[in-house]
mmCIF file of C-alpha atoms in Angstrom:
data_model
loop_
_atom_site.group_PDB
_atom_site.id
_atom_site.type_symbol
_atom_site.label_atom_id
_atom_site.label_comp_id
_atom_site.label_asym_id
_atom_site.label_seq_id
_atom_site.Cartn_x
_atom_site.Cartn_y
_atom_site.Cartn_z
ATOM 1 C CA UNK A 18 -15.744 20.583 20.630
ATOM 2 C CA UNK A 19 -12.322 19.880 19.155
ATOM 3 C CA UNK A 20 -13.024 17.333 16.414
ATOM 4 C CA UNK A 21 -9.512 15.926 16.791
ATOM 5 C CA UNK A 22 -10.798 14.367 20.030
ATOM 6 C CA UNK A 23 -13.434 12.494 18.057
ATOM 7 C CA UNK A 24 -10.901 11.446 15.434
ATOM 8 C CA UNK A 25 -8.624 10.144 18.169
ATOM 9 C CA UNK A 26 -11.567 8.274 19.728
ATOM 10 C CA UNK A 27 -12.447 6.641 16.392
ATOM 11 C CA UNK A 28 -8.840 5.550 15.900
ATOM 12 C CA UNK A 29 -8.608 3.984 19.364
ATOM 13 C CA UNK A 30 -11.975 2.295 18.825
ATOM 14 C CA UNK A 31 -10.728 0.832 15.560
ATOM 15 C CA UNK A 32 -7.313 -0.343 16.769
ATOM 16 C CA UNK A 33 -8.490 -1.298 20.282
ATOM 17 C CA UNK A 34 -5.143 -0.058 21.510
ATOM 18 C CA UNK A 35 -3.847 3.303 22.712
ATOM 19 C CA UNK A 36 -0.334 2.504 21.511
ATOM 20 C CA UNK A 37 -1.532 1.389 18.057
ATOM 21 C CA UNK A 38 -3.702 4.500 17.773
ATOM 22 C CA UNK A 39 -0.717 6.667 18.699
ATOM 23 C CA UNK A 40 1.356 4.997 16.006
ATOM 24 C CA UNK A 41 -1.349 5.460 13.381
ATOM 25 C CA UNK A 42 -1.918 9.100 14.332
ATOM 26 C CA UNK A 43 1.806 9.773 14.664
ATOM 27 C CA UNK A 44 1.475 11.158 18.182
ATOM 28 C CA UNK A 45 2.600 9.930 21.586
ATOM 29 C CA UNK A 46 0.600 7.431 23.606
ATOM 30 C CA UNK A 47 0.293 9.973 26.415
ATOM 31 C CA UNK A 48 -1.283 12.441 23.959
ATOM 32 C CA UNK A 49 -3.832 9.802 22.962
ATOM 33 C CA UNK A 50 -4.635 9.147 26.627
ATOM 34 C CA UNK A 51 -4.996 12.873 27.261
ATOM 35 C CA UNK A 52 -7.369 13.338 24.308
ATOM 36 C CA UNK A 53 -9.563 10.422 25.354
ATOM 37 C CA UNK A 54 -9.644 11.683 28.940
ATOM 38 C CA UNK A 55 -10.680 15.156 27.707
ATOM 39 C CA UNK A 56 -13.436 13.655 25.579
ATOM 40 C CA UNK A 57 -14.714 11.524 28.462
ATOM 41 C CA UNK A 58 -14.745 14.608 30.703
ATOM 42 C CA UNK A 59 -16.664 16.620 28.097
ATOM 43 C CA UNK A 60 -19.264 13.894 27.596
ATOM 44 C CA UNK A 61 -19.407 12.727 31.207
ATOM 45 C CA UNK A 62 -19.129 9.125 30.029
ATOM 46 C CA UNK A 63 -16.506 6.401 30.204
ATOM 47 C CA UNK A 64 -15.792 5.336 26.628
ATOM 48 C CA UNK A 65 -13.275 2.526 27.163
ATOM 49 C CA UNK A 66 -12.664 -0.215 29.690
ATOM 50 C CA UNK A 67 -8.878 -0.176 30.015
ATOM 51 C CA UNK A 68 -6.483 -2.641 31.583
ATOM 52 C CA UNK A 69 -2.741 -3.054 31.181
ATOM 53 C CA UNK A 70 -3.355 -5.399 28.229
ATOM 54 C CA UNK A 71 -6.769 -4.629 26.733
ATOM 55 C CA UNK A 72 -8.834 -1.678 25.622
ATOM 56 C CA UNK A 73 -12.523 -2.361 24.926
ATOM 57 C CA UNK A 74 -15.386 -0.014 24.119
ATOM 58 C CA UNK A 75 -18.033 0.490 26.763
ATOM 59 C CA UNK A 76 -21.701 0.602 25.773
ATOM 60 C CA UNK A 77 -21.463 4.420 25.670
ATOM 61 C CA UNK A 78 -18.357 4.133 23.531
ATOM 62 C CA UNK A 79 -20.156 1.911 21.033
ATOM 63 C CA UNK A 80 -23.038 4.380 20.905
ATOM 64 C CA UNK A 81 -20.626 7.236 20.211
ATOM 65 C CA UNK A 82 -19.060 5.689 17.091
ATOM 66 C CA UNK A 83 -21.862 6.583 14.664
ATOM 67 C CA UNK A 84 -22.259 10.083 16.134
ATOM 68 C CA UNK A 85 -18.519 10.765 15.994
ATOM 69 C CA UNK A 86 -18.253 9.504 12.419
ATOM 70 C CA UNK A 87 -21.089 11.768 11.283
ATOM 71 C CA UNK A 88 -19.605 14.802 13.040
ATOM 72 C CA UNK A 89 -16.131 14.320 11.547
ATOM 73 C CA UNK A 90 -17.575 13.911 8.065
ATOM 74 C CA UNK A 91 -19.910 16.893 8.499
ATOM 75 C CA UNK A 92 -16.981 19.125 9.458
ATOM 76 C CA UNK A 93 -15.121 17.981 6.347
ATOM 77 C CA UNK A 94 -18.165 18.763 4.196
ATOM 78 C CA UNK A 95 -18.527 22.188 5.799
ATOM 79 C CA UNK A 96 -14.895 23.066 5.122
ATOM 80 C CA UNK A 97 -15.119 21.863 1.522
ATOM 81 C CA UNK A 98 -18.166 24.076 0.907
ATOM 82 C CA UNK A 99 -17.088 27.192 2.783
ATOM 83 C CA UNK A 100 -13.293 27.013 2.492
ATOM 84 C CA UNK A 101 -12.636 25.838 -1.070
ATOM 85 C CA UNK A 102 -9.203 27.436 -0.877
ATOM 86 C CA UNK A 103 -8.159 24.549 1.398
ATOM 87 C CA UNK A 104 -8.659 22.126 -1.491
ATOM 88 C CA UNK A 105 -5.375 22.859 -3.223
ATOM 89 C CA UNK A 106 -2.007 21.256 -3.795
ATOM 90 C CA UNK A 107 -0.808 17.943 -5.159
ATOM 91 C CA UNK A 108 -1.539 14.603 -3.542
ATOM 92 C CA UNK A 109 0.416 11.417 -4.133
ATOM 93 C CA UNK A 110 -1.829 8.391 -3.620
ATOM 94 C CA UNK A 111 -0.798 4.741 -3.511
ATOM 95 C CA UNK A 112 -3.032 2.042 -4.969
ATOM 96 C CA UNK A 113 -2.488 -1.744 -5.029
ATOM 97 C CA UNK A 114 -1.872 -2.708 -8.643
ATOM 98 C CA UNK A 115 -4.587 -5.381 -8.755
ATOM 99 C CA UNK A 116 -6.315 -4.861 -12.103
ATOM 100 C CA UNK A 117 -9.864 -5.005 -10.760
ATOM 101 C CA UNK A 118 -9.041 -2.292 -8.182
ATOM 102 C CA UNK A 119 -6.896 -0.059 -10.350
ATOM 103 C CA UNK A 120 -9.550 0.478 -13.030
ATOM 104 C CA UNK A 121 -12.442 1.782 -10.849
ATOM 105 C CA UNK A 122 -10.140 3.683 -8.484
ATOM 106 C CA UNK A 123 -8.343 5.549 -11.258
ATOM 107 C CA UNK A 124 -11.706 6.393 -12.847
ATOM 108 C CA UNK A 125 -12.874 7.828 -9.508
ATOM 109 C CA UNK A 126 -9.633 9.789 -9.124
ATOM 110 C CA UNK A 127 -10.155 11.281 -12.582
ATOM 111 C CA UNK A 128 -13.643 12.456 -11.571
ATOM 112 C CA UNK A 129 -12.185 13.859 -8.333
ATOM 113 C CA UNK A 130 -9.669 15.975 -10.277
ATOM 114 C CA UNK A 131 -12.395 17.259 -12.599
ATOM 115 C CA UNK A 132 -14.563 18.284 -9.625
ATOM 116 C CA UNK A 133 -11.629 19.815 -7.715
ATOM 117 C CA UNK A 134 -9.348 21.283 -10.400
ATOM 118 C CA UNK A 135 -7.061 22.985 -7.855
ATOM 119 C CA UNK A 136 -5.980 19.595 -6.492
ATOM 120 C CA UNK A 137 -3.444 17.614 -8.477
ATOM 121 C CA UNK A 138 -3.230 13.842 -8.026
ATOM 122 C CA UNK A 139 -0.304 11.524 -8.743
ATOM 123 C CA UNK A 140 -1.107 7.801 -8.632
ATOM 124 C CA UNK A 141 1.477 5.195 -7.656
ATOM 125 C CA UNK A 142 0.697 1.513 -8.010
ATOM 126 C CA UNK A 143 2.579 -1.124 -6.075
ATOM 127 C CA UNK A 144 2.667 -3.764 -3.380
ATOM 128 C CA UNK A 145 1.033 -2.846 -0.079
ATOM 129 C CA UNK A 146 4.314 -3.430 1.742
ATOM 130 C CA UNK A 147 6.011 -0.859 -0.497
ATOM 131 C CA UNK A 148 3.121 1.582 -0.131
ATOM 132 C CA UNK A 149 3.269 1.221 3.666
ATOM 133 C CA UNK A 150 6.977 2.022 3.592
ATOM 134 C CA UNK A 151 6.302 5.063 1.375
ATOM 135 C CA UNK A 152 3.684 6.278 3.861
ATOM 136 C CA UNK A 153 6.120 5.888 6.744
ATOM 137 C CA UNK A 154 8.791 7.799 4.807
ATOM 138 C CA UNK A 155 6.208 10.399 3.697
ATOM 139 C CA UNK A 156 6.866 9.780 0.010
ATOM 140 C CA UNK A 157 3.108 9.516 -0.526
ATOM 141 C CA UNK A 158 0.204 11.225 1.208
ATOM 142 C CA UNK A 159 -2.299 8.387 1.481
ATOM 143 C CA UNK A 160 -2.760 4.864 0.204
ATOM 144 C CA UNK A 161 -5.141 1.976 -0.100
ATOM 145 C CA UNK A 162 -3.484 -0.820 1.896
ATOM 146 C CA UNK A 163 -4.237 -4.535 1.654
ATOM 147 C CA UNK A 164 -3.799 -6.634 4.797
ATOM 148 C CA UNK A 165 -3.411 -10.421 4.622
ATOM 149 C CA UNK A 166 -4.843 -12.043 6.641
ATOM 150 C CA UNK A 167 -7.738 -9.615 6.720
ATOM 151 C CA UNK A 168 -8.236 -7.366 9.723
ATOM 152 C CA UNK A 169 -11.434 -6.125 11.351
ATOM 153 C CA UNK A 170 -12.302 -2.644 12.472
ATOM 154 C CA UNK A 171 -14.300 0.435 11.658
ATOM 155 C CA UNK A 172 -11.813 1.578 9.023
ATOM 156 C CA UNK A 173 -11.930 -1.670 7.002
ATOM 157 C CA UNK A 174 -13.665 -0.818 3.731
ATOM 158 C CA UNK A 175 -14.096 -4.325 2.409
ATOM 159 C CA UNK A 176 -12.991 -7.883 3.057
ATOM 160 C CA UNK A 177 -12.209 -10.266 0.209
ATOM 161 C CA UNK A 178 -11.407 -13.938 -0.181
ATOM 162 C CA UNK A 179 -8.090 -15.046 -1.580
ATOM 163 C CA UNK A 180 -8.289 -17.871 -4.112
ATOM 164 C CA UNK A 181 -5.943 -20.192 -5.937
ATOM 165 C CA UNK A 182 -5.925 -19.592 -9.689
ATOM 166 C CA UNK A 183 -5.120 -22.228 -12.304
ATOM 167 C CA UNK A 184 -5.444 -22.624 -16.039
ATOM 168 C CA UNK A 185 -8.812 -23.880 -17.252
ATOM 169 C CA UNK A 186 -7.410 -27.373 -17.878
ATOM 170 C CA UNK A 187 -4.871 -27.610 -15.028
ATOM 171 C CA UNK A 188 -4.422 -31.060 -13.490
ATOM 172 C CA UNK A 189 -2.816 -31.429 -10.043
ATOM 173 C CA UNK A 190 0.680 -32.960 -10.320
ATOM 174 C CA UNK A 191 0.941 -36.675 -9.683
ATOM 175 C CA UNK A 192 3.779 -36.185 -7.184
ATOM 176 C CA UNK A 193 1.686 -33.762 -5.082
ATOM 177 C CA UNK A 194 4.244 -30.935 -5.320
ATOM 178 C CA UNK A 195 2.439 -27.672 -6.087
ATOM 179 C CA UNK A 196 4.177 -25.519 -8.748
ATOM 180 C CA UNK A 197 3.929 -21.815 -7.917
ATOM 181 C CA UNK A 198 4.142 -18.598 -9.925
ATOM 182 C CA UNK A 199 4.847 -15.723 -7.543
ATOM 183 C CA UNK A 200 5.478 -11.994 -7.538
ATOM 184 C CA UNK A 201 8.999 -11.137 -6.444
ATOM 185 C CA UNK A 202 9.585 -9.434 -3.093
ATOM 186 C CA UNK A 203 7.265 -8.920 -0.138
ATOM 187 C CA UNK A 204 4.009 -9.597 -1.988
ATOM 188 C CA UNK A 205 1.095 -10.420 0.355
ATOM 189 C CA UNK A 206 -0.178 -13.050 -2.082
ATOM 190 C CA UNK A 207 3.234 -14.707 -2.184
ATOM 191 C CA UNK A 208 3.364 -14.905 1.609
ATOM 192 C CA UNK A 209 -0.193 -16.250 1.791
ATOM 193 C CA UNK A 210 0.509 -18.998 -0.773
ATOM 194 C CA UNK A 211 3.702 -20.212 0.879
ATOM 195 C CA UNK A 212 2.482 -20.004 4.493
ATOM 196 C CA UNK A 213 -0.799 -21.759 3.657
ATOM 197 C CA UNK A 214 0.935 -24.638 1.895
ATOM 198 C CA UNK A 215 3.560 -24.969 4.635
ATOM 199 C CA UNK A 216 1.003 -24.923 7.460
ATOM 200 C CA UNK A 217 -1.003 -27.658 5.722
ATOM 201 C CA UNK A 218 2.051 -29.814 4.990
ATOM 202 C CA UNK A 219 1.675 -29.479 1.204
ATOM 203 C CA UNK A 220 5.009 -29.578 -0.664
ATOM 204 C CA UNK A 221 5.627 -26.852 -3.248
ATOM 205 C CA UNK A 222 8.225 -25.483 -5.618
ATOM 206 C CA UNK A 223 8.568 -22.034 -7.143
ATOM 207 C CA UNK A 224 8.479 -22.379 -10.925
ATOM 208 C CA UNK A 225 8.475 -18.690 -11.888
ATOM 209 C CA UNK A 226 9.095 -15.387 -10.114
ATOM 210 C CA UNK A 227 7.717 -12.263 -11.793
ATOM 211 C CA UNK A 228 7.821 -8.537 -11.118
ATOM 212 C CA UNK A 229 4.061 -8.094 -11.613
ATOM 213 C CA UNK A 230 0.751 -9.916 -11.498
ATOM 214 C CA UNK A 231 0.504 -9.699 -15.286
ATOM 215 C CA UNK A 232 3.499 -12.013 -15.602
ATOM 216 C CA UNK A 233 1.978 -14.380 -13.052
ATOM 217 C CA UNK A 234 -1.280 -14.547 -15.008
ATOM 218 C CA UNK A 235 0.583 -15.360 -18.219
ATOM 219 C CA UNK A 236 2.385 -18.281 -16.563
ATOM 220 C CA UNK A 237 -0.790 -19.601 -14.926
ATOM 221 C CA UNK A 238 -2.753 -19.400 -18.183
ATOM 222 C CA UNK A 239 -0.214 -21.707 -19.799
ATOM 223 C CA UNK A 240 -0.711 -24.276 -17.039
ATOM 224 C CA UNK A 241 2.889 -24.099 -15.816
ATOM 225 C CA UNK A 242 1.965 -23.150 -12.260
ATOM 226 C CA UNK A 243 -0.748 -21.942 -9.901
ATOM 227 C CA UNK A 244 -0.891 -18.709 -7.920
ATOM 228 C CA UNK A 245 -2.956 -16.643 -5.486
ATOM 229 C CA UNK A 246 -5.069 -13.520 -6.092
ATOM 230 C CA UNK A 247 -8.308 -12.059 -4.749
ATOM 231 C CA UNK A 248 -11.630 -13.216 -6.148
ATOM 232 C CA UNK A 249 -12.002 -9.920 -7.988
ATOM 233 C CA UNK A 250 -9.018 -10.627 -10.225
ATOM 234 C CA UNK A 251 -10.184 -14.057 -11.385
ATOM 235 C CA UNK A 252 -10.585 -13.988 -15.157
ATOM 236 C CA UNK A 253 -8.221 -13.235 -18.020
ATOM 237 C CA UNK A 254 -8.065 -16.920 -18.948
ATOM 238 C CA UNK A 255 -7.673 -18.345 -15.430
ATOM 239 C CA UNK A 256 -10.150 -19.902 -13.025
ATOM 240 C CA UNK A 257 -10.497 -20.201 -9.272
ATOM 241 C CA UNK A 258 -9.516 -23.679 -8.130
ATOM 242 C CA UNK A 259 -12.164 -25.730 -6.278
ATOM 243 C CA UNK A 260 -11.965 -25.440 -2.498
ATOM 244 C CA UNK A 261 -11.560 -29.187 -2.133
ATOM 245 C CA UNK A 262 -8.529 -31.083 -3.319
ATOM 246 C CA UNK A 263 -4.802 -30.495 -3.210
ATOM 247 C CA UNK A 264 -4.903 -26.714 -2.642
ATOM 248 C CA UNK A 265 -5.870 -25.738 0.936
ATOM 249 C CA UNK A 266 -8.141 -22.877 1.958
ATOM 250 C CA UNK A 267 -6.527 -19.419 1.939
ATOM 251 C CA UNK A 268 -6.989 -16.507 4.374
ATOM 252 C CA UNK A 269 -9.078 -13.431 3.644
ATOM 253 C CA UNK A 270 -7.724 -9.980 2.866
ATOM 254 C CA UNK A 271 -8.994 -6.518 3.776
ATOM 255 C CA UNK A 272 -8.574 -3.009 2.410
ATOM 256 C CA UNK A 273 -8.116 0.194 4.418
ATOM 257 C CA UNK A 274 -6.976 3.726 3.651
ATOM 258 C CA UNK A 275 -4.059 5.123 5.605
ATOM 259 C CA UNK A 276 -2.385 8.551 5.710
ATOM 260 C CA UNK A 277 1.219 9.607 6.095
ATOM 261 C CA UNK A 278 0.383 12.543 8.368
ATOM 262 C CA UNK A 279 -1.305 12.507 11.762
ATOM 263 C CA UNK A 280 -3.530 15.382 10.616
ATOM 264 C CA UNK A 281 -4.143 14.886 6.876
ATOM 265 C CA UNK A 282 -5.156 17.874 4.810
ATOM 266 C CA UNK A 283 -8.754 18.523 3.819
ATOM 267 C CA UNK A 284 -7.838 17.581 0.249
ATOM 268 C CA UNK A 285 -6.369 14.260 1.414
ATOM 269 C CA UNK A 286 -9.464 13.464 3.445
ATOM 270 C CA UNK A 287 -11.727 14.353 0.514
ATOM 271 C CA UNK A 288 -9.738 12.095 -1.800
ATOM 272 C CA UNK A 289 -9.807 9.276 0.760
ATOM 273 C CA UNK A 290 -13.584 9.499 0.975
ATOM 274 C CA UNK A 291 -13.849 9.327 -2.819
ATOM 275 C CA UNK A 292 -11.806 6.126 -2.862
ATOM 276 C CA UNK A 293 -13.633 4.702 0.166
ATOM 277 C CA UNK A 294 -16.974 5.200 -1.577
ATOM 278 C CA UNK A 295 -15.693 3.181 -4.547
ATOM 279 C CA UNK A 296 -14.399 0.323 -2.379
ATOM 280 C CA UNK A 297 -17.487 0.081 -0.172
ATOM 281 C CA UNK A 298 -19.657 0.239 -3.277
ATOM 282 C CA UNK A 299 -17.747 -2.655 -4.798
ATOM 283 C CA UNK A 300 -18.161 -4.635 -1.582
ATOM 284 C CA UNK A 301 -21.918 -4.033 -1.378
ATOM 285 C CA UNK A 302 -22.348 -5.015 -5.033
ATOM 286 C CA UNK A 303 -20.990 -8.537 -4.411
#
C-alpha cells in the first residue's frame, strides 16, 4: 500500500476538510479526493461521510486512525534503520520563543544532532505568525506553531491555558482601565489580550510595546502593566492573576508541528517526532 494514502487520510481526519487537507499537504483538492477514494477502494470501507459542507469520519474511519498512525511511523522507523543515508542535509526549524518551550526543545534538538550527525539543524525562534509565513515561503522546513484560540485534532500535541500575569503586589486600577504590556506585531498573546478585554467590555490602554517577551516580563515585574502568556511561562517574578476580578477569562492555546513541503524528508519527519515527544511529554507531566 502507498503510505501517502494513509498520510492523506490522517490529514483529512485531522482537518475534517478536503480543502484544508489539500492546503496543508500542498496538493490539489481533487488529488486529495482521489487518494481517499483509492484508499476506500483498497480497504472496501467508506471512511468519511461527505456533504457539500461537512466531512466527518465514519466508524470505520475512526477505527483506521490508530492503525494508519502506527503504519506511517513504522515506515519511518524502517527507513531510518535501513536507509541511514536518507538522514542527511540541513534542516531549519522554527520554535516559538516562549522560554519554557525553548529550553527543552533546544535540548532535544541537541540530542537529535548528536544521534544523527549527518543532519544539521538551524533553530529560529519567533512569533507563530512569522513562522507560519516562513513555512509558506519555504524559508524554514518545519515549525512548532501555536494557535490561539486552541484547536482540536489528531495533530495537536498539547493544549495550554493562557493566563494574565501581574507583579506580585499589583493592585487593579481604581478607574478600571487595564494597563497592558504587549509584544509588537502579530503576537497571538497580544491579540488574545485585546480581543478578550474588548469582548467583555473592559477598557484598556497600552502602556508599553516590546519586541520580545523578556521586555514584557520586565515591565510586568515592576507593576506598570499586565500581560498574557501561557501557564508554563509564569514565574520570573510574576504571578498568574486570579480568575475572578477585573481580568476576564482567556482562551486556550494549542501546539502543532507543520511542514513547508507536502512530502517532508525523512530527516524532517524524524526531527518532528523528536520535538513532538518533548511536547507530549510536557503535557502528560502536568
